[in-house]
Amino acid sequence: MASTQLSTDHVLGIKYLNVDDINLIFETAENFKEVINRPIKKVPSLRDVTVANLFFENSTRTRISFELAEKRLSADVVNFSAASSSVKKGETLLDTVNNILSMKVDMVVMRHPAPGAPAFLANHIDANIINAGDGTHEHPTQALLDAFSMREALQSDLAGKKICIFGDILHSRVALSNIYCLQKLGAKVRVCGPPTLIPKYINQLGVEVSYDVRQSLEWCDVANVLRIQLERQDIKYFPSLREYAQYFGINKSLLNSLDSEVVIMHPGPINRGVEITSDVADSDQSIILQQVENGVAIRMAILFLLAAKR
Ligand code: NCD
């Protein structure tokens, strides 16, 4: 029988979810996707629940997506962003969060530059924690919305499907969470990019590695194209953005020269003209905006399922 409860009280990473958890999140998200397309998009499911969104690192779509998900579930929402807080005055993470929790917060959505920060909090405070990205480690809600969007685009589950993640794998939390999630769902996963942006020991995760963009596009059903994370690159990993775009960028003439039509995805924000050209990002092959829409439904599902366990 399909499970009706998550196996965990927190969503810290895809590593800690099992296949039943992932499928339960998808099923719940399908229902919420229907809800957010109604004229009245709001349901009372989280009426007595208070959620704090703690963002210690920049974010646009993830923060807005969580906030919308919370509001559509009728939660009370407080927002915190490190740039305008007492963190700048030297307060520790635990002190900041304990102060917020004294105000009776039930759930915390946290983005933090330090890998493991959400797991640290989960060990110290009595609230459900959702990781909205911890440094270069994991970004579980992005991987779930990506896999959900792939299933929708392919109109099938992902067992045996071929997914290639392109670009800056080394600095990407989206890459690691995607690899865990897609493998748990039975997909074949490959990474493709310049050798300097592929972690040395990535084969230990059971993924294929390729440095050939055209051959990888020929191979895959879905291309998940990642942003070049310049803000995390303290040394030069490739000579110039122009050269990157020429050898590793995905453009329309390359796609048109392939035998089959690949689904194109990108978590955003896009460096237009670097990892992907505008005519690809805005084409019918691209499901980038569907990913954003699905993000709200996936986050509603996670908030709802965690609240159901309280
Ligand atoms: C990603 C992130 O922040 O990890 N973006 C996102 O959440 N939509 C990827 C990125 O910043 O490139």
Short mmCIF file of C-alpha atoms and ligand atoms in Angstrom, two decimals, residues 57-59 61-62 111 132-133 135 139 142 172-174 226-229 231-232 266-269 299, ligand 1:
data_model
loop_
_atom_site.label_atom_id
_atom_site.label_comp_id
_atom_site.label_asym_id
_atom_site.label_seq_id
_atom_site.Cartn_x
_atom_site.Cartn_y
_atom_site.Cartn_z
CA GLU A 57 21.97 33.76 1.03
CA ASN A 58 20.45 35.52 -2.00
CA SER A 59 17.37 34.03 -3.60
CA ARG A 61 12.44 32.29 -7.11
CA THR A 62 13.00 29.83 -4.25
CA ARG A 111 18.87 28.75 2.85
CA ALA A 132 16.15 25.59 0.64
CA GLY A 133 19.81 25.20 -0.40
CA GLY A 135 26.03 25.97 0.09
CA HIS A 139 18.74 21.72 -2.75
CA GLN A 142 14.60 21.99 -6.55
CA SER A 172 26.04 23.08 -7.80
CA ARG A 173 23.77 21.86 -5.01
CA VAL A 174 21.09 21.31 -7.67
CA LEU A 226 22.97 24.50 -14.82
CA ARG A 227 24.16 28.03 -14.29
CA ILE A 228 27.85 28.81 -14.24
CA GLN A 229 28.18 29.77 -10.56
CA GLU A 231 30.14 33.79 -7.40
CA ARG A 232 31.48 30.46 -6.07
CA HIS A 266 17.22 25.11 -16.18
CA PRO A 267 16.72 25.87 -12.45
CA GLY A 268 17.32 29.59 -12.98
CA PRO A 269 18.67 32.18 -12.75
CA ARG A 299 6.66 23.10 -1.80
C1 NCD B 1 19.70 27.44 -7.82
C2 NCD B 1 20.30 27.67 -6.46
O1 NCD B 1 20.15 28.70 -5.85
O2 NCD B 1 20.96 26.73 -6.02
N1 NCD B 1 18.66 28.31 -8.14
C3 NCD B 1 17.43 28.12 -7.63
O3 NCD B 1 17.25 27.71 -6.50
N2 NCD B 1 16.40 28.37 -8.44
C4 NCD B 1 20.70 27.36 -8.89
C5 NCD B 1 21.57 28.55 -9.16
O4 NCD B 1 21.71 29.46 -8.35
O5 NCD B 1 22.17 28.55 -10.23
#
